[in-house]
Coordinates of C-alpha atoms and ligand atoms in Angstrom, one line a residue:
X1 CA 12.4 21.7 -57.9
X2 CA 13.6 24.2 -55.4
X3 CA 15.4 22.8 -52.4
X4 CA 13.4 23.8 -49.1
X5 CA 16.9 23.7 -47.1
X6 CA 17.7 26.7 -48.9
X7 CA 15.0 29.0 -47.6
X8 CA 15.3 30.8 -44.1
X9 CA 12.5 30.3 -42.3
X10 CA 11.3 33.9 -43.1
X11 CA 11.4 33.2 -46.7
X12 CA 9.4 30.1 -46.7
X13 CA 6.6 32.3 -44.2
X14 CA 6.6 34.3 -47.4
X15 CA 6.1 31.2 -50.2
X16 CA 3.7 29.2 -48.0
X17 CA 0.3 30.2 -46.1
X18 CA -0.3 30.3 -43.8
X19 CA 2.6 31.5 -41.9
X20 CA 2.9 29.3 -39.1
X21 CA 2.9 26.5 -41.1
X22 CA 6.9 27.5 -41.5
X23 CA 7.7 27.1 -37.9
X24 CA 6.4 23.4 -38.2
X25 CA 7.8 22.2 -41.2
X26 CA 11.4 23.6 -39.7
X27 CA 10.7 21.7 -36.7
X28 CA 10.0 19.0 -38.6
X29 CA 13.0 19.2 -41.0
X30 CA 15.8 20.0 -38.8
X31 CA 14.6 18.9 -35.1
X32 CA 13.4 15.4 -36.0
X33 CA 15.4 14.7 -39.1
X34 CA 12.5 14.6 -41.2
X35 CA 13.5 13.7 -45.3
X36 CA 9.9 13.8 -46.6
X37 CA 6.5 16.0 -46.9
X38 CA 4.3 12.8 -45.8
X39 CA 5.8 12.2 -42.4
X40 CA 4.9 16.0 -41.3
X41 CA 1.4 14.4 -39.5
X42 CA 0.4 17.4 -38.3
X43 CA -0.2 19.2 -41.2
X44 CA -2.8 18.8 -43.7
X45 CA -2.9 15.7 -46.1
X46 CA -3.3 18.3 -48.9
X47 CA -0.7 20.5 -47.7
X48 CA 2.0 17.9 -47.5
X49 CA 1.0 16.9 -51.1
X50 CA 1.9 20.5 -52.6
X51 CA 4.7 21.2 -50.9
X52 CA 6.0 17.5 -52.2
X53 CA 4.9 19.0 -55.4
X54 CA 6.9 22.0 -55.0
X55 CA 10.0 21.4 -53.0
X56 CA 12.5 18.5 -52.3
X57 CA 14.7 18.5 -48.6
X58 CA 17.5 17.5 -50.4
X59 CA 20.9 16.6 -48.2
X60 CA 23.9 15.6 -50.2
X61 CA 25.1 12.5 -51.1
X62 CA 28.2 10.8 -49.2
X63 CA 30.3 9.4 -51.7
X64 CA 33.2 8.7 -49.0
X65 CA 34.1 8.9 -45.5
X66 CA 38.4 8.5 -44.2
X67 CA 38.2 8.1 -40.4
X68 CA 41.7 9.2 -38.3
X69 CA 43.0 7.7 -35.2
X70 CA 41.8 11.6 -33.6
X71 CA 38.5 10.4 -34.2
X72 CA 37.8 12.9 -36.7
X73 CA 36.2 12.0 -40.1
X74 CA 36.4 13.4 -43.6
X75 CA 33.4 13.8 -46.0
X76 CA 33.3 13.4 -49.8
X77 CA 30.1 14.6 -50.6
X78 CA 28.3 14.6 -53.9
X79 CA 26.0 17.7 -55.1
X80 CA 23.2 17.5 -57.0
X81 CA 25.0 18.8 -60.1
X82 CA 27.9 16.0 -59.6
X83 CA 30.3 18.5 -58.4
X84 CA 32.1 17.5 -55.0
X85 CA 33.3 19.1 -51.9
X86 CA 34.6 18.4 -48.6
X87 CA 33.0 18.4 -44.5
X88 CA 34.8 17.2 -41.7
X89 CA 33.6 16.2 -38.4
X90 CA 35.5 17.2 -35.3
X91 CA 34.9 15.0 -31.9
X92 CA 35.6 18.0 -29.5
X93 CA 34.7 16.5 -26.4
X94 CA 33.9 13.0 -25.4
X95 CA 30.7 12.0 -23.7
X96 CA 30.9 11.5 -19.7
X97 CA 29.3 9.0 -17.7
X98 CA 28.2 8.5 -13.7
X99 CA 29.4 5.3 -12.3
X100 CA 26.0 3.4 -13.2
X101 CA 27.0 4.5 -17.4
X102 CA 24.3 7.3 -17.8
X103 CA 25.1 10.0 -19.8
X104 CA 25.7 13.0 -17.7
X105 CA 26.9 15.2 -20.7
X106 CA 26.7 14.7 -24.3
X107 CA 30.1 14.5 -26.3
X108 CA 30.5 17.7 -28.0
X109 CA 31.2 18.2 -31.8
X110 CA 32.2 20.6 -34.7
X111 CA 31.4 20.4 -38.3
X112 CA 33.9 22.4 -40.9
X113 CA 31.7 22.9 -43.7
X114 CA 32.4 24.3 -47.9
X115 CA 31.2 27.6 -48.9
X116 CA 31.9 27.2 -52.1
X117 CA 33.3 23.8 -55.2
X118 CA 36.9 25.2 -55.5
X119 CA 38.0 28.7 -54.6
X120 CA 39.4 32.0 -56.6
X121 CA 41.6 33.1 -53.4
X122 CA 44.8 30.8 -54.9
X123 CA 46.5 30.4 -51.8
X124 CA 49.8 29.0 -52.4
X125 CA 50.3 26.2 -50.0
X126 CA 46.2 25.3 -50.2
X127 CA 45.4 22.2 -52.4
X128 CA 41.8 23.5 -52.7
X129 CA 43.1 26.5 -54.7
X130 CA 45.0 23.4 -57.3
X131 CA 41.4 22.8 -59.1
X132 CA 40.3 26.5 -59.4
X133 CA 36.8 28.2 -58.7
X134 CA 34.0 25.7 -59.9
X135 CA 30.6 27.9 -58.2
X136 CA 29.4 28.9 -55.0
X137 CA 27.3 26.6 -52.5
X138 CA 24.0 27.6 -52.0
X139 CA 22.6 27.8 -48.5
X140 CA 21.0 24.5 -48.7
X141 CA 24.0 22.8 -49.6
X142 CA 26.1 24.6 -46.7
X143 CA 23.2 23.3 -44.2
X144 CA 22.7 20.0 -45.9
X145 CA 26.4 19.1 -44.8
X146 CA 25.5 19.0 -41.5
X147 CA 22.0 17.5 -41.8
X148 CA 23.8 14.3 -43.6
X149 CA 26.8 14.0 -41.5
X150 CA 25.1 14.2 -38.2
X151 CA 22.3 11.9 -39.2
X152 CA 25.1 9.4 -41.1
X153 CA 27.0 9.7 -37.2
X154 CA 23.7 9.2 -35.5
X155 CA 23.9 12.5 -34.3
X156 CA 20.4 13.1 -33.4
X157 CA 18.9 16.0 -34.8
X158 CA 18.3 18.5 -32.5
X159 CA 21.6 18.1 -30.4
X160 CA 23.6 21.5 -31.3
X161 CA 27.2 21.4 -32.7
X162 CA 29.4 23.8 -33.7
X163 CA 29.9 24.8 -37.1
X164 CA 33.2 26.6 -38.9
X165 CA 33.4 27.4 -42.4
X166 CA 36.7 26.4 -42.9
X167 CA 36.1 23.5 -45.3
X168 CA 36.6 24.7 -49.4
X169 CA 35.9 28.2 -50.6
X170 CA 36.5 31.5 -49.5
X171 CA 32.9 32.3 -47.4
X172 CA 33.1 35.7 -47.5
X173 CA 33.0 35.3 -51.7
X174 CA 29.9 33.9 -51.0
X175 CA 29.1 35.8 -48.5
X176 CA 24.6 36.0 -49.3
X177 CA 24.6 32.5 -48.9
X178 CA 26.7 32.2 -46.3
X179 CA 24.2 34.6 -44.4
X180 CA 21.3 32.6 -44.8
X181 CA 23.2 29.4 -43.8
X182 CA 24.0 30.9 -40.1
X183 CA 20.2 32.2 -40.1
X184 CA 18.7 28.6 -41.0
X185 CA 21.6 27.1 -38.6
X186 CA 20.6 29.5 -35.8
X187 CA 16.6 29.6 -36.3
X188 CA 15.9 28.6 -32.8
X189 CA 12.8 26.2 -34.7
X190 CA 15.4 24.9 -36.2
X191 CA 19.2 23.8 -35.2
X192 CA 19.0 26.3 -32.9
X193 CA 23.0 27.1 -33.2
X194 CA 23.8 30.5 -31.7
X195 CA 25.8 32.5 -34.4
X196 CA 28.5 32.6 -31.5
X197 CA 28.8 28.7 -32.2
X198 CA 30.0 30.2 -35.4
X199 CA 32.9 30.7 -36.8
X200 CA 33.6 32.0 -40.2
X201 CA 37.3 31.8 -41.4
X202 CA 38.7 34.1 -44.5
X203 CA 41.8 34.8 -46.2
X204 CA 41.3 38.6 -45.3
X205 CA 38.6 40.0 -47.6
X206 CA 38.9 43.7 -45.8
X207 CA 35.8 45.0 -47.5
X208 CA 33.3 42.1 -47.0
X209 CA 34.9 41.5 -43.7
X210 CA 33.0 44.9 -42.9
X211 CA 30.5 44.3 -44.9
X212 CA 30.0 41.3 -42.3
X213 CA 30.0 42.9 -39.1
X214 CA 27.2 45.4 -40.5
X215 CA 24.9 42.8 -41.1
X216 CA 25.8 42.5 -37.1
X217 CA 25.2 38.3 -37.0
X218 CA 26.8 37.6 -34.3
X219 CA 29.1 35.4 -35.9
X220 CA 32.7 34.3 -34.8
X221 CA 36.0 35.4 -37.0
X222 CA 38.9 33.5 -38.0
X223 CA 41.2 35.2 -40.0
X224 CA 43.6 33.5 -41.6
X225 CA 47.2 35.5 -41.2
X226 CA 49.5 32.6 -41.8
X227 CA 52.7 35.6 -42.5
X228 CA 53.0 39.3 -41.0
X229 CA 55.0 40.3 -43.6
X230 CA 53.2 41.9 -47.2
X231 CA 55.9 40.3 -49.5
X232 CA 55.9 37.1 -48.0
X233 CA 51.9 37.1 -47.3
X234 CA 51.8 37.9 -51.1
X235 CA 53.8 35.2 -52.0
X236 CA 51.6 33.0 -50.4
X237 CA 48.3 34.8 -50.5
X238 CA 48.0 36.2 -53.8
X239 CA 44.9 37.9 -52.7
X240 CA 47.1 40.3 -50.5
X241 CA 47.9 42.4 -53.3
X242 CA 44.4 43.7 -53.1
X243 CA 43.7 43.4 -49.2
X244 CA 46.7 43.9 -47.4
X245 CA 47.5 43.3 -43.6
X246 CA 47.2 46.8 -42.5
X247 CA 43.6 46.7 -44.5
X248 CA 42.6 43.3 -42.5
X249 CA 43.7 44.3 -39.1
X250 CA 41.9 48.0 -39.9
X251 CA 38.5 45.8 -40.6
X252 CA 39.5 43.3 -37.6
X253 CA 39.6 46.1 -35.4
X254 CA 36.2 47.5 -36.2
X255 CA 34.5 44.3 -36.4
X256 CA 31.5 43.5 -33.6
X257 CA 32.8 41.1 -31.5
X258 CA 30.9 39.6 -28.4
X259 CA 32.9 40.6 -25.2
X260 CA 33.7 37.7 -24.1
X261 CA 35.0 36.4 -27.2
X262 CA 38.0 37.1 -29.3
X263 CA 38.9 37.7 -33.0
X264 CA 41.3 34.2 -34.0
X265 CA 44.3 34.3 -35.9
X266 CA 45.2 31.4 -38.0
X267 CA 48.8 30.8 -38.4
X268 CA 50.1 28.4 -40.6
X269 CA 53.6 27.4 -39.7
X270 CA 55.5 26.4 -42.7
X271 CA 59.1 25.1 -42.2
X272 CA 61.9 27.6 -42.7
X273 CA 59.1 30.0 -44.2
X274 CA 57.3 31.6 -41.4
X275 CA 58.3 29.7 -38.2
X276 CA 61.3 32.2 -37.0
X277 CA 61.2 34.6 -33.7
X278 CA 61.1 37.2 -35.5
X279 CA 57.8 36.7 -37.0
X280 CA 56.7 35.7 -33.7
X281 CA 58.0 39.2 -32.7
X282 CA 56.1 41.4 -35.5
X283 CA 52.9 39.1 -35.0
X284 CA 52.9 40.6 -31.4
X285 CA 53.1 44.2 -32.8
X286 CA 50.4 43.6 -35.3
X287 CA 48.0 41.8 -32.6
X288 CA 48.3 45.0 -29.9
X289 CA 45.3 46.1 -28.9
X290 CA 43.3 43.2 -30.4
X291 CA 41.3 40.6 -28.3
X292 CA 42.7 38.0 -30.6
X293 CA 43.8 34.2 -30.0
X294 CA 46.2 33.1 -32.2
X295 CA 46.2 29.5 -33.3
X296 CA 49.0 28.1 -34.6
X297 CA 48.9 24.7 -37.3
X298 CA 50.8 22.3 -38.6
X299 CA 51.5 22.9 -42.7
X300 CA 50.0 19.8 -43.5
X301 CA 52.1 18.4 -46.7
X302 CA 50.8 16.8 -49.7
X303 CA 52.2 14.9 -52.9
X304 CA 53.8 17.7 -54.6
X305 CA 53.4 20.3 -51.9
X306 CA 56.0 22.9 -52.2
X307 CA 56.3 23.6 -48.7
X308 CA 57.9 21.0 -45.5
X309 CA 56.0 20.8 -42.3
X310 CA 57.7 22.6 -39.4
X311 CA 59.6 20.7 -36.5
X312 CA 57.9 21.0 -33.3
X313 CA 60.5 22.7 -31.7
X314 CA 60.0 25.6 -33.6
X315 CA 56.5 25.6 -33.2
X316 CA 56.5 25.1 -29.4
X317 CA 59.2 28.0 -29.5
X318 CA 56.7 30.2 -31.7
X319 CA 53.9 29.9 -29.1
X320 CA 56.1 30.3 -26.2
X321 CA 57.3 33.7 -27.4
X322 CA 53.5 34.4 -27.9
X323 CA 52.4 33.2 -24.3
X324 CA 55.4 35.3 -23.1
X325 CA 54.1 38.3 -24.6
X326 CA 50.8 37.7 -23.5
X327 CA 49.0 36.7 -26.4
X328 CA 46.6 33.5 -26.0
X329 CA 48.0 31.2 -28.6
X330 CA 47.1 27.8 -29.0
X331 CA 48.5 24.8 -31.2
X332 CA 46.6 22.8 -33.6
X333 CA 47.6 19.4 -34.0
X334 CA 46.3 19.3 -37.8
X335 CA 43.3 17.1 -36.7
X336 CA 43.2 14.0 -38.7
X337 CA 46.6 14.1 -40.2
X338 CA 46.8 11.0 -41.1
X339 CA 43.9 11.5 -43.3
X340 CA 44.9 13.8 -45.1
X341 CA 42.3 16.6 -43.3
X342 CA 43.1 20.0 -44.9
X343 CA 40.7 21.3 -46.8
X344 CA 41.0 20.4 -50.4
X345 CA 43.2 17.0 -49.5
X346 CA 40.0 13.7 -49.8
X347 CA 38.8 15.8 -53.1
X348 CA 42.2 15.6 -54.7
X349 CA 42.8 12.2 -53.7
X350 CA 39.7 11.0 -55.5
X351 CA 40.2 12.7 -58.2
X352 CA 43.3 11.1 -58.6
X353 CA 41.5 7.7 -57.9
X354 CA 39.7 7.6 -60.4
X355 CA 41.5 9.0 -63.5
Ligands
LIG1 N1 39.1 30.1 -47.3 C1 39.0 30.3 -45.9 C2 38.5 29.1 -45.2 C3 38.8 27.8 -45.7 S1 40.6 27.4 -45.7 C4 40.4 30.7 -45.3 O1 41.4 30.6 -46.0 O2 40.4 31.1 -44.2 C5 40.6 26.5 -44.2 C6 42.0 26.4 -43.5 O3 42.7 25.4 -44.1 C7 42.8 27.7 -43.7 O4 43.1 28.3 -42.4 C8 44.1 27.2 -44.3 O5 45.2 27.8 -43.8 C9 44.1 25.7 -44.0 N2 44.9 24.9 -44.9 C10 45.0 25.0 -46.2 N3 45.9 24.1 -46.7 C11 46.5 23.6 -45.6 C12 47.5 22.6 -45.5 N4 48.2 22.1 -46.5 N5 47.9 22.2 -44.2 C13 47.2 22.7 -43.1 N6 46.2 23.6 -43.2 C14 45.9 24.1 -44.5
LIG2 FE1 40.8 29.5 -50.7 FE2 41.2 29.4 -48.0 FE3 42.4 27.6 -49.7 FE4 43.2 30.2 -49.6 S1 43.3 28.7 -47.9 S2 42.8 28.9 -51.5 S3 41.2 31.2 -49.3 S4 40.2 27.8 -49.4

């Protein structure tokens, strides 16, 4: 049975007739959290019986949640095929309140979905790499994260979040179905999230990164840097060999980028590996004449891990020589350290749970 969460809505115009039946069962799907045909009252009896027939709004199955003193919580969910993958919801702003307790604005939240069960990127210091490629998500399952963590928060379902692909996978290896996902996400008779509420992180694919900004989206980029260096960015990003930095800041640079936003550099600051000035200094160099943010975070360590968090001296030292030079550069506190949130880290945890 095909999963109707994997259709944009301009593909299920073209299965179903009429046409404007689509619009409705979106609404229904993805603005009041509808999980079955029969609830859809204002379409036909007989209608809602053959789409029942013919499709399933399948979300997947949480199989384990860790909640960190941040407030943010990590997502084991299970795929219909029994594979696994990882979702993490970020509290970005609490809710605030008049003096008589009525909301006057709704908290705000981010969801950092999985592109794909594993990845073939093999990033050195990246637990997610550890287990190898497995398969791509398809759409459905990148939007289905979100349908089942907002509704498990109570989320309800047409308040808009923001969504990042920086859970497992590589998106822009996936990049079809990661397409469609920020189409069904933005379908305004649907979630109704603006691609600019978007933000799709990559290890620096040069050629799909350009192959991105012609399908013109409207998406955010992340791209994550982590060394300014080729021979150390190789050491810890195998996939360097083949896309260098020069290549990613050449694609960076003619990327379509909404004016007031800016291109984001991840940075991941790995004790007595990439936390000197002098990177600091060459990052500068490389970043001229890019709108970029940099955003600087915490290696993250795990059991085994061949790399050390950095001291927060350093760090604080790194983004000062940034600020100084002008560059915006912010610091990210890994969110939910204490449970383990990198991508990769509640997958490998289980799996070691339960062997
Ligand atoms: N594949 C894409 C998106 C997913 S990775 C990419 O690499 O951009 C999401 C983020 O998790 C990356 O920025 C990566 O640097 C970060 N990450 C991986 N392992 C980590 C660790 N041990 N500690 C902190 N961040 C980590
Ligand atoms: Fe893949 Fe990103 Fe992990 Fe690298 S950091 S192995 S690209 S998920």
């Amino acid at each position: 049975m095909k999963n109707i969460l994997d259709l944009t809505r301009q593909e299920l115009e073209e299965e179903i007739a009429p046409k404007f039946r689509a619009k409705q069962i979106y609404q229904w799907v993805y603005q009041k959290g509808a999980r079955s045909f029969d609830v859809m009252s204002n379409l036909p009896k007989a209608m809602r019986e053959d789409l029942a027939q013919k499709y399933s709004i399948a979300t997947p199955q949480i199989l384990n949640v860790e909640v960190s003193k941040d407030g943010s919580k990590k997502y084991l969910l299970g795929l219909e095929d029994g594979h696994t993958i990882e979702s993490v919801l970020l509290p970005m702003k609490k809710e605030q309140r008049d003096e008589k307790g009525n909301i006057i604005k709704e908290a705000r939240y981010t969801v950092c979905v999985s592109s794909q069960v594993g990845c073939k990127v093999g990033c050195a210091f990246c637990l997610t790499a550890k287990g190898g490629f497995v398969r791509n998500l398809t759409p459905g399952e990148i939007v289905g994260q979100v349908l089942a963590i907002k509704e498990d928060n109570k989320i309800p379902a047409n308040r808009r979040v923001n969504i990042v692909y920086m859970g497992m996978g590589e998106p822009l290896d996936n990049l079809d179905n990661v397409a469609k996902a920020i189409k069904i996400f933005s379908d305004e008779n649907g979630l109704s999230i603006s691609p600019r509420r978007q933000t799709i992180s990559t290890s620096g694919l040069a050629p799909k990164i350009k192959k991105l900004g012609e399908m013109n989206l409207g998406v955010l980029l992340a791209i994550s840097l982590h060394a300014v260096d080729d021979a150390l960015r190789q050491k810890l990003m195998p996939i360097n060999k083949a896309y260098n930095i020069e290549s990613i800041i050449n694609a960076v640079k003619e990327f379509p980028i909404d004016q007031r936003k800016r291109v984001m550099f991840e940075y991941l600051v790995i004790k007595d590996v990439n936390d000197d000035l002098k990177s600091a200094k060459k990052l500068v160099k490389l970043l001229h004449g890019i709108k970029a943010k940099v955003n600087l975070i915490y290696f993250n360590p795990y059991p085994g891990s061949p790399f050390q968090r950095p001291s927060e001296e350093d760090v604080k030292r790194f983004q000062k020589y940034l600020l100084d030079h002008g560059i915006l550069c912010t610091v990210r506190e890994s969110k939910g350290l204490d449970i383990s949130a990198a991508c990769g880290q509640l997958k490998e945890k289980s799996n070691a749970c339960s062997i």
